[in-house]
Coordinates of C-alpha atoms and ligand atoms in Angstrom, one line a residue:
M21 CA 28.1 2.4 33.8
S22 CA 29.6 4.8 36.3
Q23 CA 32.5 3.5 38.4
K24 CA 33.2 5.5 41.6
I25 CA 35.9 3.3 43.0
K26 CA 38.9 3.2 40.7
K27 CA 41.9 4.1 42.9
V28 CA 42.7 1.6 45.6
V29 CA 45.4 2.2 48.2
I30 CA 46.6 -0.8 50.3
A31 CA 48.3 0.4 53.4
G32 CA 50.8 -2.4 54.5
G33 CA 52.8 -5.0 52.8
G34 CA 52.7 -8.1 55.0
T35 CA 50.9 -11.3 54.1
S36 CA 47.6 -9.5 54.1
G37 CA 48.7 -6.5 52.0
W38 CA 50.3 -8.6 49.3
C39 CA 47.5 -11.2 49.3
T40 CA 45.0 -8.3 48.7
A41 CA 47.2 -6.8 46.0
V42 CA 47.6 -10.1 44.1
A43 CA 43.8 -10.9 44.3
L44 CA 42.6 -7.4 43.3
S45 CA 45.1 -7.1 40.4
R46 CA 44.6 -10.6 39.1
Q47 CA 40.8 -10.4 39.3
F48 CA 40.0 -6.8 38.3
G49 CA 43.1 -5.9 36.1
T50 CA 42.7 -2.5 34.5
L51 CA 39.4 -1.7 36.3
L52 CA 41.5 -0.6 39.2
D53 CA 44.6 1.5 39.8
I54 CA 46.3 -0.1 42.8
T55 CA 49.1 1.3 45.0
L56 CA 50.6 -0.6 48.0
I57 CA 52.5 1.3 50.6
E58 CA 54.8 -0.5 53.0
S59 CA 57.5 0.5 55.4
A60 CA 60.8 -1.4 55.5
E61 CA 61.6 0.6 58.7
I62 CA 58.5 -0.8 60.5
G63 CA 58.6 -4.3 58.9
T64 CA 56.1 -7.1 59.3
V65 CA 55.3 -9.5 62.1
G66 CA 57.3 -12.1 60.2
V67 CA 55.6 -15.1 61.7
G68 CA 52.5 -16.9 60.3
E69 CA 53.9 -19.8 58.4
A70 CA 51.3 -22.6 58.9
T71 CA 48.0 -22.5 56.9
F72 CA 44.6 -24.0 56.4
P73 CA 43.5 -25.9 53.2
T74 CA 41.3 -23.0 51.9
I75 CA 44.6 -21.5 50.8
N76 CA 44.5 -23.9 47.9
S77 CA 41.2 -22.3 46.6
F78 CA 42.6 -18.8 47.1
H79 CA 45.6 -19.8 45.0
K80 CA 43.5 -21.4 42.3
I81 CA 41.1 -18.5 42.1
N82 CA 44.0 -16.2 41.7
G83 CA 46.0 -18.4 39.2
I84 CA 48.9 -19.0 41.6
D85 CA 50.9 -22.1 40.5
E86 CA 51.5 -24.5 43.4
Q87 CA 54.9 -25.7 42.2
E88 CA 56.2 -22.2 41.8
F89 CA 54.7 -21.1 45.1
L90 CA 56.2 -24.1 47.1
T91 CA 59.6 -23.6 45.4
A92 CA 59.7 -19.8 46.0
T93 CA 58.6 -20.0 49.6
R94 CA 60.6 -23.1 50.6
G95 CA 57.3 -24.5 51.5
T96 CA 56.2 -27.9 52.8
I97 CA 52.9 -29.8 52.9
K98 CA 50.7 -29.7 56.0
L99 CA 48.2 -32.6 56.3
A100 CA 47.6 -32.3 60.0
I101 CA 48.4 -30.8 63.4
S102 CA 49.9 -33.0 66.2
F103 CA 48.5 -32.0 69.6
E104 CA 50.7 -33.0 72.5
N105 CA 49.9 -32.6 76.2
W106 CA 46.5 -31.0 75.7
G107 CA 43.9 -33.3 77.2
R108 CA 46.4 -34.6 79.8
K109 CA 50.2 -34.3 80.1
G110 CA 51.6 -37.1 77.9
D111 CA 48.5 -37.3 75.6
K112 CA 49.0 -37.0 71.9
Y113 CA 46.5 -36.9 69.0
I114 CA 46.5 -35.8 65.4
H115 CA 44.0 -33.5 63.9
P116 CA 44.1 -34.2 60.2
F117 CA 42.5 -32.1 57.5
G118 CA 40.9 -35.2 55.8
S119 CA 37.6 -36.8 56.5
V120 CA 37.1 -40.0 58.6
G121 CA 35.5 -43.0 56.8
K122 CA 33.0 -42.5 54.0
P123 CA 30.3 -39.8 53.5
S124 CA 27.1 -40.9 55.2
W125 CA 23.6 -39.5 55.2
I126 CA 23.8 -39.5 59.0
G127 CA 26.2 -36.6 58.7
G128 CA 29.0 -38.4 60.5
F129 CA 30.5 -41.7 59.6
Y130 CA 31.9 -41.8 63.1
H131 CA 28.5 -43.0 64.4
Y132 CA 29.3 -46.4 62.8
W133 CA 32.6 -46.4 64.6
L134 CA 31.0 -45.5 67.9
A135 CA 28.4 -48.2 67.4
A136 CA 31.2 -50.8 66.7
K137 CA 33.2 -49.6 69.7
A138 CA 30.1 -50.0 71.9
R139 CA 30.0 -53.6 70.6
G140 CA 33.7 -54.3 71.5
Y141 CA 35.5 -53.2 68.4
E142 CA 39.0 -52.1 69.2
G143 CA 40.2 -50.4 66.0
E144 CA 41.1 -46.7 66.2
L145 CA 38.9 -44.0 64.6
E146 CA 42.0 -42.2 63.3
D147 CA 43.1 -45.3 61.3
L148 CA 40.0 -44.5 59.0
C149 CA 41.5 -41.2 57.8
F150 CA 43.9 -41.3 54.9
E151 CA 45.5 -37.9 55.7
R152 CA 46.1 -38.9 59.2
Q153 CA 47.8 -42.2 58.2
A154 CA 49.9 -40.4 55.6
A155 CA 50.9 -37.7 58.1
K156 CA 51.9 -40.3 60.7
A157 CA 54.1 -42.1 58.1
H158 CA 55.6 -38.7 56.8
K159 CA 54.2 -39.4 53.3
F160 CA 52.7 -37.3 50.6
A161 CA 51.8 -37.3 46.9
L162 CA 49.5 -35.3 44.6
M163 CA 46.7 -37.9 44.1
E164 CA 43.4 -38.0 42.4
N165 CA 41.9 -40.9 44.4
P166 CA 41.7 -40.2 47.2
R167 CA 42.2 -36.5 46.6
L168 CA 44.1 -35.4 49.8
N169 CA 43.0 -32.3 51.7
Y170 CA 46.1 -30.4 52.6
A171 CA 47.5 -27.0 53.4
Y172 CA 51.1 -25.7 53.5
H173 CA 53.9 -24.4 55.7
F174 CA 56.0 -21.6 54.2
D175 CA 58.4 -18.8 54.9
A176 CA 56.2 -15.8 55.5
S177 CA 58.8 -13.2 54.2
L178 CA 59.4 -15.3 51.0
Y179 CA 55.6 -15.5 50.5
A180 CA 55.2 -11.7 50.6
K181 CA 58.1 -11.4 48.1
F182 CA 56.5 -14.0 45.8
L183 CA 53.1 -12.3 45.9
R184 CA 54.8 -8.9 45.4
K185 CA 56.3 -10.1 42.1
L186 CA 53.0 -11.4 40.9
S187 CA 51.2 -8.2 41.8
E188 CA 53.8 -5.9 40.2
E189 CA 53.5 -8.0 37.0
K190 CA 49.8 -7.0 37.0
G191 CA 50.5 -3.3 37.5
V192 CA 50.4 -2.8 41.3
K193 CA 52.6 0.2 42.2
R194 CA 54.6 -0.2 45.4
L195 CA 55.9 2.6 47.6
D196 CA 58.3 2.2 50.5
G197 CA 57.5 4.9 53.1
K198 CA 56.0 5.5 56.5
I199 CA 52.5 6.8 56.6
V200 CA 52.5 9.6 59.2
E201 CA 49.1 11.2 58.6
V202 CA 45.6 10.1 57.3
K203 CA 43.5 12.8 55.9
Q204 CA 39.7 12.6 55.9
H205 CA 37.0 14.5 53.9
P206 CA 35.7 17.1 56.3
D207 CA 32.0 16.5 55.5
T208 CA 31.8 12.7 55.3
G209 CA 34.8 11.4 57.3
F210 CA 35.8 9.2 54.4
I211 CA 39.5 8.8 54.0
K212 CA 40.9 11.1 51.3
S213 CA 44.6 10.4 51.4
V214 CA 47.5 9.1 53.4
V215 CA 50.6 11.2 53.8
L216 CA 54.1 9.7 53.9
E217 CA 57.1 10.9 56.0
S218 CA 58.6 12.2 52.7
G219 CA 55.7 14.6 52.4
V220 CA 54.2 12.6 49.4
S221 CA 50.4 12.4 49.6
I222 CA 48.6 9.4 48.1
E223 CA 44.9 9.9 47.3
G224 CA 42.4 7.0 46.9
D225 CA 38.8 6.1 46.6
L226 CA 39.1 2.9 48.7
F227 CA 41.7 2.1 51.4
I228 CA 42.6 -1.4 52.5
D229 CA 44.1 -1.3 56.0
C230 CA 46.7 -4.0 56.2
T231 CA 48.9 -2.2 58.7
G232 CA 48.8 -5.0 61.3
F233 CA 47.9 -4.8 65.0
R234 CA 48.1 -1.0 65.0
G235 CA 45.1 -0.6 62.6
L236 CA 46.4 2.7 61.4
L237 CA 43.3 3.6 59.3
I238 CA 40.5 1.4 60.7
E239 CA 41.2 2.1 64.4
Q240 CA 43.5 5.0 64.8
T241 CA 41.6 7.1 62.3
L242 CA 38.1 5.6 62.0
K243 CA 37.7 4.3 65.6
A244 CA 36.0 1.0 64.6
G245 CA 36.4 -0.4 68.1
Y246 CA 37.8 -3.8 69.3
E247 CA 36.1 -6.7 70.9
N248 CA 38.6 -8.4 73.2
W249 CA 38.4 -12.1 73.7
G250 CA 41.2 -12.4 76.2
H251 CA 38.9 -13.8 78.9
W252 CA 38.5 -16.9 76.8
L253 CA 41.7 -17.0 74.9
R254 CA 44.3 -16.0 77.5
N255 CA 47.5 -16.0 75.4
D256 CA 48.7 -12.5 74.7
S257 CA 52.4 -13.0 73.9
A258 CA 54.8 -15.1 71.9
V259 CA 58.5 -15.6 71.5
A260 CA 59.6 -16.9 68.2
L261 CA 62.8 -18.0 66.5
Q262 CA 64.1 -20.2 63.7
T263 CA 66.3 -23.3 64.1
E264 CA 68.4 -25.4 61.8
F265 CA 66.6 -28.5 60.6
S266 CA 67.7 -31.5 58.6
G267 CA 66.4 -35.0 57.9
D268 CA 63.0 -36.3 57.3
I269 CA 60.4 -33.5 57.0
P270 CA 57.1 -34.2 58.7
P271 CA 53.9 -33.1 56.8
Y272 CA 52.4 -31.6 59.9
T273 CA 52.7 -28.8 62.5
R274 CA 53.4 -29.7 66.1
A275 CA 51.5 -27.9 68.9
I276 CA 53.0 -28.8 72.2
A277 CA 51.2 -27.6 75.3
H278 CA 53.5 -26.2 78.1
D279 CA 52.6 -24.9 81.6
A280 CA 51.2 -21.6 80.5
G281 CA 50.7 -21.8 76.8
W282 CA 52.0 -23.9 73.9
Q283 CA 54.8 -24.2 71.4
W284 CA 54.5 -24.5 67.6
K285 CA 57.1 -26.4 65.5
I286 CA 56.7 -25.7 61.8
P287 CA 59.0 -27.6 59.4
L288 CA 60.1 -25.9 56.1
Q289 CA 62.5 -27.2 53.5
H290 CA 65.5 -25.5 54.9
R291 CA 64.7 -24.7 58.6
Q292 CA 62.1 -25.0 61.4
G293 CA 60.1 -22.1 62.7
T294 CA 59.2 -22.4 66.4
G295 CA 57.6 -20.2 69.0
H296 CA 56.1 -20.3 72.4
V297 CA 52.7 -18.7 72.7
Y298 CA 51.7 -17.9 76.3
S299 CA 49.8 -15.8 78.7
S300 CA 51.8 -13.0 80.4
A301 CA 49.4 -13.3 83.4
Y302 CA 50.8 -16.7 84.2
I303 CA 54.4 -16.7 83.1
S304 CA 57.1 -14.0 82.8
D305 CA 58.6 -13.2 79.4
E306 CA 61.9 -14.5 80.7
D307 CA 60.5 -17.8 81.8
A308 CA 58.6 -18.2 78.6
R309 CA 61.8 -17.6 76.7
N310 CA 63.6 -20.2 78.7
T311 CA 60.8 -22.7 78.1
L312 CA 61.3 -22.2 74.4
L313 CA 65.1 -22.4 74.6
N314 CA 64.8 -25.7 76.5
N315 CA 62.6 -27.2 73.8
L316 CA 64.5 -26.7 70.5
D317 CA 65.3 -29.4 67.9
G318 CA 68.3 -27.7 66.4
D319 CA 70.8 -24.8 66.6
I320 CA 69.3 -21.3 66.5
R321 CA 69.5 -19.7 63.0
V322 CA 67.6 -16.5 63.6
E323 CA 67.3 -14.9 67.0
L324 CA 64.3 -14.5 69.3
R325 CA 61.4 -12.1 68.7
L326 CA 58.9 -11.1 71.3
L327 CA 55.4 -10.3 70.1
K328 CA 52.4 -9.0 72.0
F329 CA 48.8 -9.3 70.9
N330 CA 45.2 -8.9 71.9
T331 CA 43.0 -11.8 70.8
G332 CA 39.7 -10.5 69.4
R333 CA 38.3 -8.7 66.4
R334 CA 37.6 -5.3 65.1
K335 CA 33.9 -4.5 65.8
Q336 CA 33.6 -3.4 62.2
A337 CA 36.0 -4.6 59.5
W338 CA 34.6 -2.2 56.9
V339 CA 34.0 1.5 57.9
K340 CA 33.2 4.2 55.4
N341 CA 35.7 3.7 52.5
C342 CA 38.2 1.5 54.5
V343 CA 38.3 -2.3 54.8
A344 CA 40.6 -3.9 57.4
V345 CA 42.3 -7.1 56.3
G346 CA 44.6 -9.3 58.4
L347 CA 45.8 -8.3 61.9
A348 CA 44.3 -4.9 61.4
G349 CA 40.9 -6.6 61.5
G350 CA 41.5 -9.1 64.3
F351 CA 43.5 -12.1 65.5
I352 CA 42.5 -15.3 67.2
E353 CA 45.9 -16.5 68.3
P354 CA 47.9 -19.0 66.2
L355 CA 46.4 -22.3 67.3
E356 CA 44.9 -24.1 64.2
S357 CA 46.5 -21.5 61.9
T358 CA 43.3 -19.6 61.1
S359 CA 44.7 -16.1 60.5
I360 CA 45.8 -16.4 56.9
H361 CA 42.6 -18.3 56.2
L362 CA 40.6 -15.3 57.6
I363 CA 42.7 -12.9 55.6
Q364 CA 42.0 -14.8 52.4
M365 CA 38.3 -15.2 53.2
G366 CA 38.1 -11.5 53.9
I367 CA 39.7 -10.7 50.5
T368 CA 37.5 -13.2 48.7
R369 CA 34.4 -11.5 50.2
L370 CA 35.8 -8.1 49.2
L371 CA 36.1 -9.4 45.6
Q372 CA 32.5 -10.6 45.7
L373 CA 31.1 -7.4 47.2
F374 CA 33.5 -5.0 45.6
P375 CA 32.0 -1.5 45.7
F376 CA 32.6 -0.4 42.2
E377 CA 29.8 2.1 42.4
G378 CA 30.6 3.4 45.8
C379 CA 30.7 2.3 49.4
N380 CA 27.1 1.3 49.8
E381 CA 25.8 0.8 53.3
H382 CA 24.2 -2.5 52.4
L383 CA 27.5 -3.9 51.1
I384 CA 29.2 -2.7 54.2
R385 CA 26.6 -4.3 56.5
R386 CA 26.8 -7.6 54.6
Y387 CA 30.6 -7.7 54.7
N388 CA 30.7 -6.9 58.4
E389 CA 28.0 -9.5 59.3
Q390 CA 29.8 -12.2 57.5
S391 CA 33.1 -11.2 59.0
R392 CA 31.7 -11.3 62.5
A393 CA 30.2 -14.7 62.0
E394 CA 33.4 -16.2 60.6
Y395 CA 35.5 -14.8 63.5
E396 CA 33.0 -16.0 66.1
E397 CA 32.7 -19.5 64.8
T398 CA 36.4 -19.8 64.4
R399 CA 36.9 -18.5 68.0
D400 CA 34.6 -21.2 69.4
F401 CA 36.7 -24.0 67.9
I402 CA 39.9 -22.6 69.3
I403 CA 38.4 -22.1 72.8
L404 CA 37.4 -25.8 72.7
H405 CA 41.1 -26.8 72.8
Y406 CA 41.5 -25.0 76.1
K407 CA 38.2 -25.9 77.7
A408 CA 38.4 -29.6 76.9
T409 CA 41.3 -30.3 79.2
E410 CA 41.7 -32.4 82.2
R411 CA 44.9 -30.7 83.1
D412 CA 45.1 -29.3 86.6
D413 CA 48.8 -29.2 87.1
T414 CA 49.2 -25.4 86.7
P415 CA 46.9 -22.4 87.4
Y416 CA 46.8 -21.6 83.6
W417 CA 45.3 -25.0 82.8
R418 CA 43.0 -25.0 85.8
D419 CA 41.6 -21.6 84.7
C420 CA 41.2 -22.8 81.1
R421 CA 39.3 -25.9 82.3
D422 CA 37.1 -24.0 84.6
M423 CA 36.3 -20.9 82.5
V424 CA 32.8 -20.0 81.4
I425 CA 32.6 -20.4 77.6
P426 CA 30.3 -18.8 75.0
D427 CA 26.8 -20.3 75.0
S428 CA 27.3 -21.2 71.3
L429 CA 30.2 -23.5 72.2
A430 CA 28.7 -24.8 75.5
G431 CA 25.6 -25.9 73.6
R432 CA 27.7 -27.8 71.0
I433 CA 29.8 -29.6 73.5
E434 CA 26.6 -30.7 75.5
L435 CA 24.9 -31.8 72.3
F436 CA 27.9 -34.0 71.5
K437 CA 28.3 -35.4 75.0
E438 CA 24.6 -36.3 75.4
T439 CA 23.8 -37.5 71.9
G440 CA 27.0 -37.9 69.8
H441 CA 25.7 -35.3 67.3
L442 CA 28.0 -32.7 65.7
Y443 CA 27.4 -30.1 63.1
Q444 CA 29.3 -27.6 61.0
G445 CA 28.0 -24.0 61.4
P446 CA 27.2 -21.9 58.3
N447 CA 30.4 -19.8 58.7
D448 CA 32.4 -22.6 60.3
I449 CA 35.6 -23.5 58.6
F450 CA 36.0 -26.6 60.7
S451 CA 34.2 -29.8 59.5
V452 CA 32.3 -32.2 61.7
D453 CA 35.4 -34.5 61.5
S454 CA 37.6 -31.6 62.9
W455 CA 35.3 -31.1 65.8
L456 CA 35.2 -34.8 66.4
Q457 CA 39.0 -35.2 66.3
V458 CA 39.6 -32.5 68.8
L459 CA 36.7 -33.4 71.2
M460 CA 37.7 -37.1 71.3
G461 CA 41.4 -36.3 71.1
Q462 CA 40.9 -34.3 74.3
R463 CA 38.9 -37.0 76.0
I464 CA 35.3 -35.8 75.5
E465 CA 33.3 -38.9 74.7
P466 CA 29.7 -39.0 73.7
R467 CA 27.2 -41.0 75.9
S468 CA 25.2 -42.0 72.9
Y469 CA 25.2 -42.1 69.1
H470 CA 22.8 -42.4 66.1
H471 CA 21.1 -45.8 66.0
A472 CA 21.2 -46.3 62.2
P473 CA 24.2 -48.6 62.4
H474 CA 22.1 -51.0 64.5
V475 CA 20.6 -52.4 61.3
I476 CA 24.0 -53.8 60.5
S477 CA 25.3 -56.9 62.3
D478 CA 28.3 -57.0 64.5
E479 CA 30.3 -59.0 61.9
E480 CA 29.3 -56.7 59.0
I481 CA 30.3 -53.5 60.8
R482 CA 33.5 -55.0 62.0
A483 CA 34.4 -56.4 58.6
G484 CA 33.5 -53.0 56.9
L485 CA 35.8 -51.0 59.3
D486 CA 38.6 -53.5 59.1
S487 CA 38.6 -53.5 55.3
M488 CA 38.5 -49.7 55.2
R489 CA 41.4 -49.5 57.6
S490 CA 43.6 -52.0 55.7
K491 CA 42.8 -50.4 52.3
I492 CA 44.0 -47.1 53.6
A493 CA 47.1 -48.6 55.1
E494 CA 47.9 -50.4 51.8
A495 CA 47.4 -47.3 49.8
V496 CA 49.5 -45.1 52.2
E497 CA 52.3 -47.7 51.9
K498 CA 52.6 -46.9 48.2
V499 CA 52.8 -43.1 48.6
P500 CA 56.3 -41.6 48.5
S501 CA 57.8 -39.9 51.5
H502 CA 57.0 -36.2 51.9
T503 CA 60.7 -35.4 51.7
D504 CA 61.1 -37.2 48.4
F505 CA 57.9 -35.5 47.1
L506 CA 59.4 -32.1 47.9
K507 CA 62.8 -33.0 46.4
S508 CA 61.2 -33.8 43.0
Y509 CA 58.5 -31.2 43.0
C510 CA 60.6 -28.3 44.2
A511 CA 64.0 -29.6 42.9
I512 CA 65.6 -29.3 46.2
S513 CA 68.8 -31.1 47.0
Ligands
FAD620 P1 51.9 -7.3 59.4 O1 52.7 -8.5 59.1 O2 52.2 -6.7 60.7 O3 52.2 -6.3 58.3 C1 51.9 -4.9 58.5 C2 52.4 -4.1 57.3 O4 52.0 -2.7 57.5 C3 53.9 -4.1 57.2 O5 54.3 -4.1 55.8 C4 54.3 -2.7 57.8 O6 55.5 -2.2 57.3 C5 53.1 -1.9 57.3 N1 52.9 -0.7 58.1 C6 52.5 -0.6 59.4 N2 52.4 0.7 59.8 C7 52.8 1.4 58.7 C8 52.9 2.8 58.4 N3 52.7 3.7 59.4 N4 53.3 3.2 57.2 C9 53.6 2.3 56.2 N5 53.4 1.0 56.4 C10 53.1 0.6 57.6 N6 48.8 -16.9 61.0 C11 48.6 -18.1 60.3 O7 47.8 -18.2 59.5 N7 49.3 -19.2 60.7 C12 50.2 -19.2 61.7 O8 50.9 -20.2 61.9 C13 50.4 -18.0 62.4 N8 51.2 -17.9 63.5 C14 51.3 -16.7 64.2 C15 52.1 -16.6 65.3 C16 52.1 -15.4 66.1 C17 52.9 -15.4 67.4 C18 51.4 -14.3 65.6 C19 51.5 -13.0 66.4 C20 50.7 -14.4 64.5 C21 50.6 -15.6 63.7 N9 49.8 -15.6 62.6 C22 49.6 -16.8 62.0 C23 49.2 -14.5 62.1 C24 50.0 -14.0 60.9 O9 51.3 -13.6 61.3 C25 49.4 -12.8 60.2 O10 48.0 -13.0 59.9 C26 50.0 -12.4 58.9 O11 51.4 -12.3 59.1 C27 49.5 -11.1 58.4 O12 49.9 -10.0 59.0 P2 49.5 -8.6 58.4 O13 50.0 -8.5 57.0 O14 48.1 -8.3 58.7 O15 50.4 -7.6 59.4

């Protein structure tokens, strides 16, 4: 059978470039001839260190060993995100990756808890989630029963290095050089080659644009267009740094809301990454920097970086013979750590739809439709965190609270408020339990719930929930600390 796409050129060697290289080389081996071009002079964004559980599947599909990966990237386990000051100043809730209670035909075990609460039960919903209890107690183990749902924190530059080694072992060629020109076929507009500053020209059949925000191929050359979501997600800047960190390592990210944005704290084995994400329309870079400096847990190891970004997505992720992956394809700000997830979903989709016989318009349409749906459903969940606030202490929070949100999200919130029903959309990475934790964590309570639990007596429902809660607590008690787990798994001292 004819194969028109043989030579693949990956432009960019950040997280997206090396994830693409590892996946294509491990899955398609000698079917492709892969070259990755990166520029040490330009560098990478260098942040992006908290992930979503789907990274586990990406690693499994591509044969990446967890222990080697965590050791090489000085990684830690992420079971949850702790949200602080979001609903109101002083509020705190944990959004764990695990499910709450047991699977139920109703589609949400939480209806039982809502029914019990309406009858005077005082136990907390969050006590019914293993990952949440383990996160709170700073514990972790690799377990079969229950199998924990978790992601990772890691050092982004070490992750790129680790993936580079795996890719080169599989034959990926790497060039260090700056692309200064992109040549197109005069008749079709397809990309023919990229030219480096040194004058070397690299030809290809398929080009993967992983050049970050600049979108050198997909935007600067092919003019895919950008849909800006800044009116919903106002943050457009971040200052980031790394601090010393010692002691007990929490298995969760902290997301602490400030006056015009929020701060992440990401614990690694050897340091903490932290940064303040904010809207430049509400706070100056200088004040944002001071907010960060006033909220550090340790001495600064690596100095401040200022990053600017536009939240939104490329209107078409795949144009002609070019597919944009990573920041070149879009960015929905760092809250809930969706960017690396979207990168790996985009790559998995490319593997599934790989155009061996040429860039067929049907493949392109399918790829772009799925990409759009994934970005939009993810966007809605992130907007929820800003809309569902009672904060009115700063103009930023007032504007977030009062903004008009997409109909798709408004309908979901109203459905929950009125009836207690929640659902996971077809391209939604966030489960019903995730929606529930954020809605209730930010004080949106339903007026009603499913009546199926009414067939159970007060005593039965109370006893059932109490037993579940104490079984989880007893099991968590036996789990080792996260720090001890890392010490033995990654041989750290
Ligand atoms: P980049 O890292 O920008 O890499 C671009 C590559 O292209 C580089 O190798 C560069 O050298 C190369 N390049 C560019 N131009 C040229 C040229 N002309 N010639 C040759 N090479 C070129 N994501 C998460 O999942 N979790 C998080 O916690 C998270 N936090 C974030 C916080 C902030 C403030 C920001 C801004 C982003 C965050 N992200 C996060 C997103 C994450 O950083 C990115 O998704 C990830 O780093 C991938 O970036 P990239 O590889 O697409 O682009």
